[in-house]
Coordinates of C-alpha atoms and ligand atoms in Angstrom, one line a residue:
M1 CA 119.5 72.9 115.2
R2 CA 116.9 73.4 112.5
A3 CA 114.4 71.3 114.4
F4 CA 115.1 73.3 117.5
S5 CA 114.4 76.6 115.9
R6 CA 111.2 75.3 114.3
L7 CA 110.1 74.2 117.8
L8 CA 111.0 77.6 119.1
L9 CA 108.9 79.2 116.3
F10 CA 105.9 77.2 117.2
I11 CA 106.3 78.0 120.9
I12 CA 106.5 81.7 120.1
I13 CA 103.5 81.6 117.8
F14 CA 101.4 79.9 120.4
I15 CA 102.4 82.4 123.1
Y16 CA 101.9 85.2 120.7
F17 CA 98.4 84.2 119.8
P18 CA 97.3 82.6 123.0
V19 CA 93.6 83.3 122.8
Q20 CA 92.9 82.6 119.2
T21 CA 94.9 79.5 118.5
G22 CA 92.5 76.5 118.4
A23 CA 89.6 78.8 119.3
Q24 CA 87.8 78.1 116.1
E25 CA 84.0 78.1 116.1
Y26 CA 81.9 75.0 115.4
A27 CA 78.2 75.1 114.2
K28 CA 75.7 72.9 112.6
N29 CA 73.3 75.4 110.8
G30 CA 75.4 78.2 109.5
M31 CA 78.4 80.4 110.1
V32 CA 79.4 84.0 109.6
V33 CA 83.0 85.1 109.9
A34 CA 83.4 88.9 109.6
P35 CA 86.2 91.3 110.5
E36 CA 84.1 92.9 113.3
P37 CA 81.9 91.0 115.8
I38 CA 78.7 93.1 115.6
A39 CA 78.5 92.5 111.8
S40 CA 79.0 88.7 112.4
Q41 CA 76.1 88.8 114.9
V42 CA 73.9 90.7 112.4
G43 CA 74.5 88.0 109.8
I44 CA 73.7 85.2 112.3
E45 CA 70.4 86.8 113.3
I46 CA 69.4 86.8 109.6
L47 CA 70.3 83.1 109.2
K48 CA 68.3 82.4 112.4
K49 CA 65.3 84.2 110.9
D50 CA 65.5 81.6 108.1
G51 CA 67.3 84.0 105.7
N52 CA 69.8 82.3 103.4
A53 CA 73.6 83.0 103.1
I54 CA 72.9 85.6 100.5
D55 CA 70.5 87.5 102.8
A56 CA 73.1 87.3 105.5
A57 CA 75.8 88.6 103.2
V58 CA 73.7 91.6 102.2
A59 CA 73.0 92.4 105.8
V60 CA 76.6 92.0 106.9
G61 CA 77.7 94.2 103.9
F62 CA 75.5 97.1 105.1
A63 CA 76.4 96.5 108.7
L64 CA 80.1 96.7 108.0
A65 CA 79.5 100.1 106.3
V66 CA 78.5 101.3 109.8
T67 CA 80.6 99.3 112.2
Y68 CA 83.8 98.9 110.2
P69 CA 84.3 102.2 108.3
T70 CA 87.9 101.6 107.6
A71 CA 86.9 99.2 104.8
G72 CA 83.2 98.4 105.1
N73 CA 81.5 100.9 102.8
L74 CA 78.8 102.5 100.7
G75 CA 81.4 104.6 98.9
G76 CA 83.6 101.8 97.6
G77 CA 83.3 98.4 95.9
G78 CA 84.2 94.8 96.0
F79 CA 83.9 91.3 94.7
M80 CA 82.0 88.1 95.7
V81 CA 82.0 84.5 94.9
I82 CA 78.7 82.7 95.5
H83 CA 77.9 79.0 95.7
L84 CA 74.3 77.9 95.7
A85 CA 73.0 74.7 97.2
D86 CA 71.7 73.7 93.7
G87 CA 75.4 73.6 92.5
T88 CA 75.5 77.0 90.8
D89 CA 78.7 79.0 91.2
V90 CA 78.7 82.6 90.2
S91 CA 80.7 85.7 91.0
L92 CA 79.6 89.3 91.4
D93 CA 81.8 92.2 90.4
F94 CA 80.8 95.4 92.1
R95 CA 84.1 97.1 91.5
E96 CA 84.3 100.9 91.2
R97 CA 84.5 102.3 87.7
A98 CA 86.6 105.2 86.4
P99 CA 84.4 108.3 85.9
L100 CA 83.3 108.9 82.3
N101 CA 85.5 112.0 82.2
A102 CA 88.6 110.0 83.2
F103 CA 91.6 109.8 80.8
K104 CA 94.8 108.0 80.6
E105 CA 97.2 110.7 81.7
M106 CA 95.0 112.1 84.5
Y107 CA 97.5 111.4 87.2
L108 CA 100.6 112.6 85.4
D109 CA 102.2 116.0 86.1
E110 CA 103.2 118.3 83.3
D111 CA 106.7 116.6 83.1
G112 CA 105.0 113.2 82.7
S113 CA 105.8 112.0 86.2
F114 CA 103.2 110.1 88.2
N115 CA 101.5 112.2 90.9
S116 CA 100.2 109.7 93.5
D117 CA 98.6 112.5 95.5
L118 CA 95.9 112.7 92.8
S119 CA 95.3 109.0 92.6
L120 CA 95.3 108.5 96.4
S121 CA 93.9 111.7 98.0
G122 CA 90.9 114.0 97.5
W123 CA 88.0 113.6 95.1
T124 CA 90.3 112.9 92.1
A125 CA 91.1 109.5 93.7
S126 CA 87.6 108.1 93.7
G127 CA 86.0 105.7 91.3
V128 CA 82.2 105.4 91.0
P129 CA 81.1 103.3 94.0
G130 CA 79.7 99.8 93.3
T131 CA 78.8 98.4 96.7
V132 CA 75.1 99.5 96.9
D133 CA 74.3 98.3 93.4
G134 CA 76.1 95.0 94.1
L135 CA 74.3 94.3 97.3
V136 CA 70.9 95.3 95.9
K137 CA 71.4 93.2 92.7
L138 CA 72.6 90.2 94.7
H139 CA 69.5 90.3 96.8
N140 CA 67.2 90.7 93.8
R141 CA 68.6 87.6 92.2
Y142 CA 69.2 85.2 95.1
G143 CA 67.7 86.8 98.3
K144 CA 64.9 85.2 100.3
L145 CA 63.9 87.7 103.0
P146 CA 62.6 91.2 102.2
F147 CA 65.4 93.8 101.5
N148 CA 64.2 96.2 104.1
E149 CA 64.8 93.6 106.8
L150 CA 68.3 93.1 105.7
I151 CA 69.3 96.8 105.8
Q152 CA 67.4 97.6 109.0
P153 CA 70.2 96.4 111.4
A154 CA 72.6 98.8 109.7
I155 CA 70.1 101.7 110.0
D156 CA 69.7 100.9 113.7
L157 CA 73.4 100.7 114.3
A158 CA 74.0 104.0 112.6
A159 CA 71.0 105.9 114.1
K160 CA 71.2 104.5 117.7
G161 CA 74.9 104.0 117.7
F162 CA 77.1 101.3 119.0
N163 CA 79.8 101.2 121.7
L164 CA 83.3 101.6 120.3
P165 CA 85.6 98.7 120.9
F166 CA 89.2 99.7 121.9
W167 CA 90.8 99.0 118.6
Q168 CA 88.2 101.0 116.7
A169 CA 88.6 104.0 119.1
E170 CA 92.3 103.8 118.6
S171 CA 92.0 103.5 114.9
F172 CA 89.9 106.7 114.7
N173 CA 92.4 108.5 117.1
S174 CA 95.4 107.5 115.0
N175 CA 93.9 108.9 111.9
R176 CA 92.8 112.2 113.6
D177 CA 95.2 114.4 111.6
E178 CA 93.9 113.0 108.3
F179 CA 90.2 113.4 109.3
F180 CA 90.8 117.0 110.3
K181 CA 91.5 117.8 106.6
N182 CA 87.9 117.2 105.7
D183 CA 85.1 119.0 107.7
A184 CA 82.5 116.2 107.2
A185 CA 85.0 113.5 108.2
K186 CA 86.2 115.6 111.2
L187 CA 82.7 115.9 112.5
I188 CA 82.1 112.2 112.5
F189 CA 85.5 110.6 113.1
T190 CA 87.2 113.0 115.6
K191 CA 86.0 114.2 119.0
E192 CA 86.2 117.8 120.0
T193 CA 87.0 116.8 123.6
G194 CA 90.1 114.8 122.6
E195 CA 90.2 111.1 122.0
F196 CA 87.7 108.4 121.5
K197 CA 87.6 105.9 124.3
I198 CA 86.5 102.3 124.6
G199 CA 82.8 102.2 125.1
D200 CA 82.0 105.6 123.6
L201 CA 78.6 105.5 121.9
F202 CA 79.2 106.2 118.2
I203 CA 76.2 107.5 116.3
Q204 CA 76.2 108.3 112.5
T205 CA 73.0 110.3 111.8
D206 CA 73.7 111.2 108.2
L207 CA 74.7 107.7 107.3
A208 CA 71.4 106.4 108.9
K209 CA 69.5 108.8 106.5
T210 CA 71.4 107.5 103.5
L211 CA 70.7 103.9 104.4
K212 CA 67.1 104.8 104.9
L213 CA 67.0 106.2 101.4
I214 CA 68.4 102.9 100.1
Q215 CA 65.9 101.0 102.1
Q216 CA 63.0 103.0 100.5
N217 CA 64.3 103.3 97.0
G218 CA 66.8 100.4 96.4
R219 CA 69.7 101.3 94.2
E220 CA 68.1 104.6 93.2
G221 CA 68.4 105.8 96.8
F222 CA 72.1 106.0 96.1
Y223 CA 72.6 106.4 92.3
S224 CA 70.0 109.1 91.8
G225 CA 68.4 111.8 93.9
R226 CA 69.9 113.5 96.9
V227 CA 72.9 111.2 97.6
A228 CA 74.1 111.1 94.0
E229 CA 73.7 114.9 93.7
L230 CA 75.8 115.4 96.8
M231 CA 78.6 113.2 95.4
V232 CA 78.6 115.0 92.1
L233 CA 78.4 118.5 93.6
Q234 CA 81.2 117.9 96.1
S235 CA 83.3 116.1 93.5
Q236 CA 83.0 119.0 91.0
K237 CA 83.6 121.6 93.7
N238 CA 86.9 119.9 94.6
G239 CA 88.5 119.1 91.3
G240 CA 86.9 115.6 90.9
Y241 CA 85.5 114.1 87.8
F242 CA 82.0 112.8 88.7
T243 CA 79.0 113.6 86.7
K244 CA 75.3 112.5 87.0
E245 CA 75.8 110.0 84.2
D246 CA 78.5 108.2 86.1
F247 CA 75.9 107.2 88.7
E248 CA 73.1 106.6 86.3
N249 CA 75.3 104.2 84.3
Y250 CA 77.0 102.3 87.1
E251 CA 76.2 98.6 87.0
S252 CA 77.6 95.7 88.9
V253 CA 78.1 92.5 86.9
F254 CA 77.6 88.8 87.5
R255 CA 80.5 87.0 85.9
E256 CA 81.5 83.4 85.4
P257 CA 84.1 82.6 88.1
V258 CA 87.6 81.5 87.4
R259 CA 88.0 77.7 88.1
G260 CA 91.0 75.5 88.8
N261 CA 91.8 72.2 90.3
Y262 CA 94.4 71.6 93.0
R263 CA 95.2 68.1 94.2
G264 CA 91.6 67.0 93.7
F265 CA 90.0 70.1 95.1
E266 CA 88.0 72.5 92.9
I267 CA 88.9 76.2 93.2
V268 CA 86.2 78.7 92.4
S269 CA 87.4 82.3 92.5
M270 CA 87.2 85.8 91.2
P271 CA 87.8 86.5 87.5
P272 CA 89.0 89.9 86.1
P273 CA 88.8 92.7 86.8
S274 CA 90.4 91.1 89.8
S275 CA 93.6 89.3 89.3
G276 CA 92.9 87.3 92.4
G277 CA 91.4 84.1 90.9
I278 CA 93.8 83.8 88.0
C279 CA 96.9 84.4 90.3
L280 CA 95.7 82.0 92.9
V281 CA 95.0 79.2 90.4
Q282 CA 98.2 79.9 88.5
S283 CA 100.2 79.7 91.7
L284 CA 98.5 76.4 92.8
N285 CA 99.0 74.9 89.3
I286 CA 102.8 75.6 89.5
L287 CA 103.1 74.3 93.1
E288 CA 101.2 71.1 92.2
N289 CA 104.3 70.0 90.5
F290 CA 106.1 69.8 93.8
N291 CA 105.3 67.8 96.9
F292 CA 105.7 69.2 100.4
S293 CA 105.6 67.0 103.4
K294 CA 104.2 68.1 106.7
E295 CA 107.7 68.5 108.2
E296 CA 108.7 70.9 105.5
W297 CA 106.3 73.7 106.5
G298 CA 108.3 76.9 107.1
S299 CA 111.5 75.4 105.7
S300 CA 113.7 77.4 103.3
D301 CA 113.0 74.8 100.6
Y302 CA 109.2 75.3 100.8
I303 CA 109.5 79.1 101.0
H304 CA 111.9 79.1 98.1
H305 CA 109.4 77.2 95.9
L306 CA 106.6 79.6 96.9
I307 CA 108.7 82.7 96.1
E308 CA 109.8 81.4 92.7
A309 CA 106.3 80.5 91.6
L310 CA 105.0 83.9 92.8
K311 CA 107.6 85.8 90.7
Y312 CA 106.2 84.3 87.5
V313 CA 102.6 84.8 88.6
Y314 CA 103.1 88.5 89.5
A315 CA 105.1 89.2 86.4
D316 CA 102.2 87.9 84.3
R317 CA 99.8 89.9 86.4
S318 CA 101.6 93.1 85.5
K319 CA 101.1 92.6 81.8
H320 CA 98.1 90.5 81.0
I321 CA 95.3 91.2 83.5
G322 CA 92.9 94.2 83.4
D323 CA 89.1 94.9 83.0
P324 CA 87.8 92.2 80.6
D325 CA 85.3 94.7 79.2
Y326 CA 88.2 96.7 77.9
Y327 CA 91.1 94.2 77.5
N328 CA 91.3 90.7 76.2
V329 CA 92.7 88.8 79.2
P330 CA 94.3 85.4 78.3
T331 CA 92.7 83.7 81.3
D332 CA 92.6 80.2 79.8
Y333 CA 96.3 80.4 79.0
L334 CA 97.3 81.8 82.4
I335 CA 95.4 79.1 84.3
S336 CA 96.3 76.2 82.1
K337 CA 98.2 73.2 83.7
E338 CA 100.6 73.2 80.6
Y339 CA 101.7 76.7 81.2
A340 CA 102.2 76.0 84.9
N341 CA 104.3 72.9 84.1
E342 CA 106.5 75.0 81.9
I343 CA 107.1 77.5 84.7
S344 CA 107.7 74.8 87.3
Q345 CA 110.5 73.4 85.1
K346 CA 112.3 76.7 85.4
I347 CA 112.3 76.5 89.2
G348 CA 115.5 75.0 90.5
E349 CA 117.6 75.1 93.7
H350 CA 118.6 78.7 93.3
A351 CA 116.6 81.9 93.1
V352 CA 116.2 83.5 89.7
R353 CA 116.5 87.3 89.9
S354 CA 113.2 89.1 89.3
S355 CA 115.0 91.2 86.7
E356 CA 115.6 88.0 84.7
I357 CA 111.9 87.1 84.7
S358 CA 109.5 88.9 82.4
P359 CA 105.8 88.4 81.7
S360 CA 105.0 85.6 79.3
Q361 CA 104.9 86.7 75.7
I362 CA 101.4 85.6 74.9
L363 CA 100.1 86.2 71.4
I364 CA 96.7 87.6 71.8
D365 CA 94.4 89.9 69.9
E366 CA 94.9 93.3 71.4
S367 CA 91.5 94.7 70.9
E368 CA 95.1 98.8 99.0
E369 CA 92.2 98.7 103.5
T370 CA 89.9 96.1 102.4
T371 CA 88.0 93.5 104.3
H372 CA 86.6 90.1 103.8
Y373 CA 83.6 88.1 105.2
S374 CA 82.5 84.5 104.7
V375 CA 79.0 83.2 105.1
V376 CA 77.3 79.8 104.9
D377 CA 73.8 78.6 105.7
R378 CA 72.1 75.3 106.6
W379 CA 71.1 74.7 103.0
G380 CA 74.7 74.8 101.8
N381 CA 74.6 78.3 100.1
A382 CA 77.8 80.2 100.6
V383 CA 79.2 83.7 100.0
S384 CA 82.8 84.8 100.0
A385 CA 82.9 88.6 99.9
T386 CA 85.7 91.2 99.9
V387 CA 84.8 94.8 100.1
T388 CA 87.2 97.8 100.0
L389 CA 87.7 101.6 100.0
N390 CA 91.3 100.8 98.9
S391 CA 93.3 102.7 101.6
S392 CA 92.2 102.6 105.2
Y393 CA 89.1 104.8 105.3
G394 CA 89.6 105.4 101.5
N395 CA 90.5 108.9 100.7
K396 CA 89.2 109.9 104.2
I397 CA 86.6 112.2 102.7
V398 CA 83.1 111.9 103.9
V399 CA 80.3 113.0 101.6
D400 CA 78.9 115.9 103.5
G401 CA 75.3 115.4 104.4
A402 CA 75.4 111.7 103.4
G403 CA 77.8 110.4 106.1
F404 CA 79.9 107.9 104.3
L405 CA 83.5 107.7 103.2
M406 CA 84.7 107.7 99.6
N407 CA 87.2 105.3 98.1
N408 CA 90.6 106.1 96.5
E409 CA 90.5 103.0 94.3
M410 CA 91.7 104.9 91.2
D411 CA 95.3 104.3 92.5
D412 CA 94.8 100.6 91.5
F413 CA 95.0 101.6 87.8
S414 CA 98.4 101.6 86.2
A415 CA 98.6 105.4 85.8
K416 CA 102.0 105.2 84.2
P417 CA 103.3 101.9 82.8
G418 CA 106.2 100.6 85.0
T419 CA 105.6 103.1 87.8
P420 CA 104.4 101.4 91.0
N421 CA 101.2 102.2 92.8
Q422 CA 100.7 102.2 96.6
F423 CA 101.2 98.5 96.8
G424 CA 104.4 98.6 94.7
L425 CA 102.5 96.9 91.8
I426 CA 103.4 97.9 88.3
G427 CA 101.1 97.5 85.3
S428 CA 100.7 98.1 81.6
E429 CA 98.2 98.8 78.9
A430 CA 95.9 96.0 80.2
N431 CA 95.3 98.2 83.3
S432 CA 95.6 101.7 81.9
I433 CA 92.9 104.3 82.7
A434 CA 89.9 104.7 80.4
P435 CA 86.4 106.1 81.0
G436 CA 84.1 103.7 82.7
K437 CA 86.8 101.1 83.1
R438 CA 87.4 99.0 86.2
M439 CA 90.8 99.2 87.9
L440 CA 92.6 95.9 88.3
S441 CA 92.3 94.3 91.8
S442 CA 94.1 91.6 93.8
I443 CA 91.0 90.7 95.7
T444 CA 90.7 86.9 96.0
P445 CA 87.4 85.7 97.4
V446 CA 87.5 81.9 97.1
I447 CA 85.2 78.9 97.5
I448 CA 86.9 75.5 97.4
K449 CA 84.8 72.4 96.7
K450 CA 85.5 68.7 97.1
N451 CA 83.2 66.3 95.2
D452 CA 80.8 69.2 94.5
E453 CA 80.4 70.0 98.2
I454 CA 81.7 73.1 99.9
F455 CA 85.1 72.6 101.6
L456 CA 86.5 76.0 102.3
I457 CA 85.3 79.6 102.0
L458 CA 87.9 82.4 102.5
G459 CA 89.4 85.7 101.6
S460 CA 91.5 88.6 102.9
P461 CA 92.4 92.3 102.7
G462 CA 96.0 93.3 102.0
G463 CA 96.3 94.8 98.5
S464 CA 98.9 92.9 96.6
K465 CA 99.4 90.6 99.6
I466 CA 95.8 89.3 99.4
I467 CA 96.7 86.6 96.8
T468 CA 99.7 85.3 98.8
S469 CA 97.8 85.3 102.1
V470 CA 94.9 83.3 100.7
L471 CA 97.3 81.0 98.8
Q472 CA 99.2 80.1 102.0
V473 CA 96.1 79.3 104.0
V474 CA 94.9 77.1 101.2
L475 CA 98.3 75.3 101.2
N476 CA 98.3 75.0 105.0
V477 CA 94.9 73.3 104.8
I478 CA 95.3 71.1 101.7
D479 CA 99.0 70.3 101.7
F480 CA 99.8 70.4 105.4
K481 CA 96.5 69.2 106.7
M482 CA 96.3 71.9 109.4
N483 CA 93.1 72.7 111.3
L484 CA 91.6 75.9 110.1
Q485 CA 92.5 78.2 112.9
T486 CA 96.2 77.1 112.8
A487 CA 96.2 77.5 109.0
V488 CA 95.0 81.0 109.4
N489 CA 97.2 81.9 112.4
L490 CA 100.7 80.8 111.3
P491 CA 103.1 83.4 109.9
R492 CA 103.1 84.1 106.1
I493 CA 105.5 85.3 103.6
H494 CA 105.0 87.5 100.5
H495 CA 106.8 88.0 97.2
Q496 CA 105.4 89.9 94.2
W497 CA 108.2 89.7 91.6
L498 CA 109.0 93.4 91.9
P499 CA 110.4 94.6 94.2
D500 CA 112.7 91.5 94.3
S501 CA 112.3 91.3 98.1
L502 CA 110.9 88.8 100.5
Y503 CA 108.3 90.2 103.0
S504 CA 107.7 88.2 106.1
E505 CA 105.8 88.5 109.4
E506 CA 107.2 88.9 112.9
F507 CA 108.5 85.5 114.1
G508 CA 107.9 84.2 110.5
L509 CA 111.5 83.5 109.5
P510 CA 113.8 81.8 112.0
E511 CA 117.5 82.8 111.7
D512 CA 118.5 79.5 110.0
V513 CA 115.8 79.6 107.4
K514 CA 116.7 83.2 106.7
T515 CA 120.4 82.3 106.2
E516 CA 119.4 79.4 103.9
L517 CA 117.2 81.6 101.8
I518 CA 120.0 84.2 101.4
Q519 CA 122.3 81.3 100.3
K520 CA 119.7 80.4 97.7
G521 CA 119.9 83.9 96.4
H522 CA 116.8 85.6 97.9
F523 CA 116.7 89.2 99.2
I524 CA 115.2 89.5 102.6
G525 CA 112.9 92.5 102.9
S526 CA 110.8 94.0 105.6
E527 CA 108.5 92.5 108.2
T528 CA 104.9 93.4 107.9
V529 CA 101.4 92.0 108.7
L530 CA 100.2 89.9 105.8
G531 CA 96.5 89.7 105.3
R532 CA 93.6 89.1 107.6
I533 CA 91.8 86.0 106.7
Q534 CA 88.1 85.2 107.5
A535 CA 87.5 81.5 106.8
I536 CA 84.9 78.8 107.0
M537 CA 85.5 75.1 106.5
Y538 CA 83.0 72.3 106.1
N539 CA 83.8 69.0 107.8
N540 CA 81.6 66.5 105.9
K541 CA 82.5 63.6 108.1
K542 CA 81.0 65.3 111.1
N543 CA 78.6 67.5 109.2
I544 CA 79.8 70.6 110.9
Y545 CA 80.9 74.1 109.9
V546 CA 84.2 75.4 111.3
G547 CA 84.8 79.1 111.4
A548 CA 88.2 80.9 112.0
S549 CA 88.8 84.7 112.2
D550 CA 92.4 85.9 111.8
P551 CA 94.1 87.0 115.0
R552 CA 95.8 89.7 113.0
G553 CA 92.4 91.5 113.1
F554 CA 89.5 91.9 115.5
G555 CA 86.9 89.8 113.8
K556 CA 84.8 86.9 115.0
A557 CA 83.4 83.7 113.8
I558 CA 79.9 83.1 115.0
G559 CA 77.8 80.0 114.2
Y560 CA 74.5 78.6 115.3
Ligands
DON601 O1 91.5 95.9 95.0 C1 92.7 95.8 95.4 O2 93.5 95.0 95.1 C2 93.1 96.8 96.5 N1 92.3 98.1 96.3 C3 92.8 96.3 97.9 C4 93.2 97.2 99.0 C5 93.5 96.5 100.2 O3 93.3 95.3 100.3 C6 94.0 97.3 101.3 N2 94.0 96.5 102.5 N3 94.8 96.3 103.3

């Protein structure tokens, strides 16, 4: 019976994703996998011009700000993991920062209750954007082609426009009421004559001007002069906190990546202020204590082990991880094999209630729309980049006269200890608000190496579900030996300790598996889409790159 329902599951999946399954891209010289095809093409053109993966990543980053405004951005931030052909691994943190006038209780009402309208909507919700500084800094350090050539495709796409694909037109239409609340957003993202249609030419004149200023002046084109003045002025007029100094002071930071080892593969991922790298490595360390055979994929036993591991990981996340410039994060402890072994011994046949699990008591000195793209070039340089405005289209406010959307990333702070944010995540002092501090993220860009060679490059959007989405694709590839596209396509589950509830995808939990999980003591929660992976794998036997874009989205892997 169980074998039959598993077979049924596979049949359903392959009918459900008929086009994408197996349709992975192969290429010899380089690969770009972005959430939107025009941006993938922009990246490939840069590689063909002999640009390196870093050049392509910069060009794709700016292109996405034009062609994928739901998450691609100038008014937001992100994280990147970079591997260079000479063996260097480094990460770049271009996360937004709290304005210098921010304060701990800024989102609490008079009665002390958390007001999520303030952290999610309007100018009060925005952190100081980091994307432009990040992309410029990345290019200065590792780029090969001139900067103006990398930003030019984005300028052209904004100035001359591009034809809207169906999903983008529908996405604008479904957010129409929200865009109507802000005059500048209404002008760009709604149509007087009704709805956007497939094929409409979409031009963004103000955005083209802003990109031109960045082309001419580098970071200063954004963080000083007209664009910065517009942000400060509009923020101050509308109850926000921005000052000139916020923009003068903003800096993205190169950081040492978080590293781990899983069954002989080296994991290189994002350190704090993202929790992604720590949580991924901690999960893998715990799961390394168990073995899963190919036949066990999707079984209640496998899912049970995943859930139990994740409960401990997310409990620790809630207490111990925050901006390392403000809080002493016990990274080494959290990613140690010893600590993972201890946790693994607590995992038995039956589920432990989340209420019975609390964050580790470590003695230390106290002192959610996103998008991912992956790039690799013919020299073996690679970039794994995730950028975000937090919610879809951020706070849905366009900087009037500058043509780009602002983020609502401030909601990622723990505004009140124990009170969940939009992703249901709770936090503590480690992630409390302070001037200039970076809010904790779940973003998990990863590069996995085998014998010092690139093996896998991937990442995902999904707020708190990013970590679990990335984790399951890694397990699908390493433990279950799936081809990349299948590893990306198959349904995923999610558990984040609190709420004590198992999220799954449509067709992800056959009835018998669900029943067994309930018998083991799990609470079945709602069905939802879990992540949108953009991944590249290197097959060293055939010397070929394999690209896979997640069928949950509308992206494309393009190689050459
Ligand atoms: O940094 C974070 O963890 C969130 N702001 C990411 C938001 C996100 O992924 C929303 N996408 N679906």
